[in-house]
């Protein structure tokens, strides 16, 4: 009887600890609804249907929606073949597309935007990414005399915006929270645009596009006529406090190629060890449960033992950067 009571007591103690830790750990998730554009109202039949067929909005002009279901009708916005070229999706049957530059007028852009599942928490660190791919041009109906690549495709957060694609369009103002500053000229591979962001406001929307004006945008003309239409397919968007919550949007090839980094033991009292199986470590940052930076330190090699015997008891967020600038986060309990 004593053994049963002891087991029950420890079980209930563990449950109580779990609920105590919930405010810090939270129920982590990707905050972007319909992140891979799989959900739609009706199968698209032509360009300019992203806003009408999905829950994504347009803040200037008319971003496009491409879906494999269209292959059974006219194929103009199908996957992988459509009127703008040929590209397979990373996952599922669909992706979107938008213009980042067009020389027919000043600051012509297309922006796609969506409300997050919940607002960002001020001081919380978020891992964010999306994939982009330049259209081929030569295999689609976009004539080669317009083919052009640009830089500055990026992602930006907003709080309670009121933009639309008619009477209150968004105009580029040279700022983005995540920006691909290089000219993106890869029409074969999906390029992952990724980074980390510490929320400085309770943003509840995000938008994707080129947020820099024509004067700040670098172009690479890819035709003999000197014209320029920058256009990109967009796929798999993620905003999450834990990078692991984005893994379902990452290709299997990329997942298998990820270096494995672990922290143990966890929970711990006096020390923990960081261990990398493949790549060398470069930097560590430690935040306490209030989001305050407690430690920042450069690392070398593939292992590092951290003495935390002097730390206060509680939960800490550990951010590890490797030599390729890839970042992985952990949460560790100091007992």
XYZ file of C-alpha atoms in Angstrom:
335
model
C 0.000 0.000 0.000
C 2.809 2.411 0.876
C 4.445 1.748 -2.512
C 1.196 2.538 -4.355
C 0.760 5.786 -2.410
C 4.390 6.737 -3.092
C 4.009 6.116 -6.846
C 0.737 8.059 -6.962
C 2.313 10.950 -5.039
C 5.221 11.203 -7.458
C 2.891 10.948 -10.436
C 0.747 13.813 -9.179
C 3.902 15.808 -8.380
C 5.054 15.363 -11.984
C 1.673 16.508 -13.317
C 1.764 19.559 -11.050
C 5.282 20.404 -12.287
C 4.112 20.076 -15.890
C 1.322 22.614 -15.350
C 3.747 24.884 -13.506
C 6.082 24.878 -16.504
C 3.373 25.396 -19.103
C 3.461 29.228 -19.031
C 7.164 29.154 -19.901
C 7.145 26.360 -22.466
C 3.732 27.184 -23.928
C 2.037 25.089 -26.587
C 4.517 25.789 -29.350
C 3.278 25.726 -32.943
C 3.665 27.295 -36.356
C 1.729 30.557 -36.071
C 1.088 30.788 -39.832
C -2.263 29.344 -40.966
C -2.300 27.525 -44.301
C 1.508 27.842 -44.513
C 1.926 25.619 -47.585
C -1.215 26.828 -49.402
C -2.885 23.413 -49.374
C -6.247 24.757 -48.215
C -8.413 26.468 -50.818
C -12.053 27.350 -51.490
C -12.155 26.195 -55.105
C -9.531 24.997 -57.539
C -7.968 28.039 -59.288
C -8.512 28.414 -63.024
C -6.311 31.442 -63.777
C -3.748 33.829 -62.311
C -4.568 36.390 -59.568
C -6.605 33.980 -57.395
C -4.535 33.761 -54.196
C -6.810 36.153 -52.302
C -10.062 34.633 -53.533
C -9.173 30.960 -53.091
C -7.075 30.957 -49.895
C -7.055 32.827 -46.575
C -4.050 34.901 -47.710
C -4.705 38.570 -48.555
C -3.233 40.910 -51.173
C -1.854 44.327 -50.178
C -0.853 45.439 -53.670
C -1.775 44.056 -57.082
C -2.780 40.377 -57.332
C -0.514 37.531 -56.120
C -1.144 34.166 -57.750
C -2.133 30.691 -56.577
C -0.852 27.486 -58.164
C -2.336 24.067 -57.391
C -2.048 20.567 -58.787
C -5.841 20.345 -59.042
C -5.648 22.758 -61.995
C -3.732 20.138 -63.987
C -7.070 18.434 -64.693
C -8.561 21.537 -66.336
C -6.486 24.065 -68.276
C -3.115 23.696 -66.496
C -2.497 27.463 -66.536
C -1.898 27.563 -62.767
C -1.008 23.931 -62.233
C 1.847 22.255 -60.397
C 4.538 21.554 -61.458
C 3.815 23.009 -64.939
C 2.015 26.349 -65.330
C 2.050 29.475 -67.478
C 5.000 30.935 -65.564
C 7.280 27.914 -65.778
C 7.947 24.553 -64.195
C 8.516 23.922 -60.484
C 7.557 21.073 -58.170
C 6.230 21.911 -54.725
C 8.339 21.169 -51.648
C 5.436 19.470 -49.912
C 1.823 18.944 -50.887
C 0.204 20.145 -54.096
C 0.392 23.941 -54.104
C 2.378 27.157 -53.796
C 1.882 30.874 -54.401
C 3.646 33.492 -56.500
C 4.248 37.254 -56.557
C 6.075 40.052 -58.366
C 8.959 41.810 -56.612
C 9.641 44.418 -59.312
C 8.228 45.522 -62.665
C 9.721 48.323 -64.732
C 6.410 49.439 -66.293
C 5.842 51.791 -63.345
C 7.421 53.003 -60.100
C 7.479 50.597 -57.134
C 5.221 47.949 -58.654
C 4.994 45.135 -56.107
C 2.790 42.263 -55.039
C 2.405 41.539 -51.332
C 0.745 38.491 -49.796
C -0.309 38.769 -46.150
C -2.022 36.708 -43.472
C -3.138 37.084 -39.865
C -1.204 34.922 -37.397
C -2.946 32.335 -35.241
C -1.969 34.411 -32.214
C 0.026 37.616 -31.682
C 3.768 37.487 -31.106
C 4.874 37.801 -27.479
C 7.131 40.779 -26.786
C 10.643 39.573 -25.896
C 10.032 36.066 -27.293
C 12.501 34.775 -29.886
C 10.948 33.314 -33.056
C 12.400 31.231 -35.865
C 10.995 32.362 -39.223
C 11.392 31.165 -42.802
C 9.830 30.782 -46.214
C 11.057 29.334 -49.522
C 11.363 31.262 -52.794
C 12.150 30.206 -56.356
C 12.599 32.386 -59.427
C 10.335 31.482 -62.349
C 11.974 29.977 -65.414
C 10.384 32.252 -67.974
C 11.596 30.358 -70.984
C 9.254 27.400 -70.429
C 6.254 29.504 -69.435
C 4.232 32.165 -71.203
C 6.130 35.007 -69.519
C 8.293 36.128 -72.466
C 12.043 35.929 -72.084
C 12.312 39.646 -72.866
C 10.939 40.335 -69.343
C 12.980 37.813 -67.356
C 14.763 39.491 -64.444
C 15.952 38.662 -60.904
C 15.920 40.953 -57.857
C 17.103 41.082 -54.280
C 15.162 42.041 -51.141
C 12.484 39.391 -51.147
C 11.541 39.245 -47.484
C 9.040 38.940 -44.651
C 7.701 41.636 -42.351
C 5.453 41.627 -39.286
C 2.589 44.080 -38.735
C 0.176 44.934 -35.931
C -3.483 45.504 -36.823
C -2.801 46.588 -40.439
C -5.532 47.899 -42.738
C -3.891 47.471 -46.144
C -5.692 46.044 -49.181
C -5.059 45.887 -52.906
C -7.348 48.758 -53.900
C -7.726 51.934 -51.852
C -4.997 51.422 -49.240
C -2.114 49.538 -50.821
C 1.180 49.027 -49.008
C 4.036 51.104 -50.432
C 7.643 49.908 -49.985
C 9.457 51.832 -47.238
C 12.852 50.074 -47.085
C 12.407 47.866 -44.019
C 11.798 44.147 -43.448
C 12.234 41.918 -40.399
C 13.608 39.127 -42.628
C 15.330 40.149 -45.852
C 17.169 38.238 -48.586
C 19.618 40.975 -49.534
C 21.249 39.071 -52.403
C 19.825 38.824 -55.910
C 17.876 35.559 -56.005
C 18.430 34.069 -59.453
C 17.874 30.339 -58.879
C 15.055 28.879 -60.967
C 16.016 25.262 -60.264
C 16.050 25.075 -56.463
C 13.860 26.390 -53.685
C 15.911 28.892 -51.681
C 15.200 29.010 -47.952
C 15.006 32.552 -46.566
C 15.355 32.144 -42.793
C 16.322 33.958 -39.618
C 15.530 34.708 -35.974
C 13.458 37.557 -34.628
C 12.957 38.870 -31.077
C 9.466 40.360 -31.010
C 9.416 44.048 -30.047
C 5.637 44.311 -30.356
C 2.547 42.115 -30.348
C 2.530 41.732 -34.130
C -0.446 39.733 -35.395
C 0.094 39.765 -39.184
C 2.918 38.966 -41.570
C 3.450 39.870 -45.208
C 5.871 38.598 -47.860
C 7.299 40.561 -50.785
C 9.908 43.200 -51.641
C 9.607 45.949 -49.023
C 12.342 48.108 -50.573
C 11.660 50.760 -53.200
C 13.057 50.749 -56.730
C 16.033 52.919 -55.772
C 17.083 50.351 -53.148
C 16.330 47.256 -55.250
C 19.120 45.589 -57.200
C 18.066 43.906 -60.418
C 19.727 41.369 -62.701
C 18.356 41.643 -66.228
C 18.292 38.221 -67.895
C 17.233 39.217 -71.384
C 18.722 41.138 -74.298
C 16.096 43.889 -74.276
C 16.874 45.397 -70.855
C 13.359 44.867 -69.457
C 12.664 43.606 -65.956
C 9.891 41.616 -64.284
C 10.998 40.000 -61.046
C 8.677 37.132 -60.110
C 8.998 34.318 -57.554
C 7.103 31.267 -56.418
C 6.602 31.164 -52.612
C 6.234 28.001 -50.524
C 6.092 26.793 -46.880
C 6.035 29.736 -44.441
C 6.772 29.257 -40.739
C 6.915 31.396 -37.582
C 7.552 29.424 -34.389
C 9.362 29.743 -31.076
C 10.742 26.218 -31.531
C 12.405 25.374 -34.894
C 11.177 21.801 -34.500
C 7.627 23.029 -35.068
C 8.666 23.930 -38.628
C 10.198 20.563 -39.530
C 7.037 19.343 -41.265
C 7.525 22.124 -43.833
C 11.171 21.265 -44.527
C 12.147 18.834 -47.287
C 13.252 15.358 -46.207
C 16.625 15.974 -47.844
C 17.171 19.098 -45.752
C 16.025 17.380 -42.562
C 18.409 14.459 -43.097
C 21.283 16.848 -43.753
C 20.782 18.782 -40.524
C 23.657 18.442 -38.058
C 22.508 16.839 -34.814
C 23.089 18.985 -31.717
C 22.023 17.781 -28.273
C 22.066 19.079 -24.698
C 22.214 16.708 -21.716
C 21.444 15.961 -18.939
C 18.085 17.736 -18.749
C 16.908 18.460 -16.066
C 20.255 19.092 -14.373
C 21.721 20.521 -11.173
C 25.358 21.491 -11.765
C 26.271 21.244 -15.452
C 25.085 20.361 -18.941
C 26.968 19.302 -22.063
C 26.421 20.567 -25.600
C 27.353 17.949 -28.188
C 27.384 18.189 -31.983
C 27.705 15.054 -34.091
C 28.936 16.716 -37.288
C 29.516 20.450 -37.276
C 31.590 22.702 -35.025
C 29.849 24.936 -32.510
C 30.275 28.712 -32.700
C 28.187 30.553 -30.106
C 25.803 30.126 -27.176
C 23.220 32.515 -25.734
C 21.230 31.804 -22.567
C 17.969 33.525 -21.575
C 16.178 33.172 -18.245
C 12.423 32.644 -17.861
C 11.856 36.409 -18.090
C 13.555 36.559 -21.485
C 16.618 38.337 -20.067
C 19.999 37.508 -21.610
C 22.036 35.734 -18.924
C 25.052 34.527 -20.896
C 26.693 34.929 -24.285
C 29.867 33.045 -25.134
C 31.871 31.964 -28.187
C 32.410 28.232 -28.642
C 34.957 26.063 -30.423
C 34.971 22.382 -31.243
C 32.001 20.005 -31.208
C 31.421 19.679 -27.449
C 31.171 22.102 -24.562
C 30.472 21.468 -20.876
C 28.692 24.349 -19.134
C 28.983 24.830 -15.363
C 25.648 26.138 -14.059
C 26.075 25.334 -10.381
C 25.814 29.044 -9.513
C 22.642 29.628 -11.544
C 19.290 30.056 -9.834
C 16.828 27.210 -10.132
C 14.378 27.507 -12.985
C 13.959 27.239 -16.735
C 16.391 28.638 -19.296
C 16.323 28.968 -23.075
C 19.583 27.919 -24.732
C 20.349 29.207 -28.245
C 23.193 27.458 -30.082
C 24.709 28.747 -33.328
C 26.997 26.486 -35.382
C 29.820 27.473 -37.744
C 27.373 27.681 -40.665
C 25.243 30.194 -38.711
C 22.413 27.682 -38.326
C 20.616 28.066 -35.005
C 18.983 25.543 -32.685
C 17.151 26.290 -29.442
C 16.625 24.221 -26.299
C 14.893 24.700 -22.994
C 16.647 23.293 -19.928
C 15.522 22.971 -16.306
C 18.028 23.841 -13.543
C 16.964 21.982 -10.377
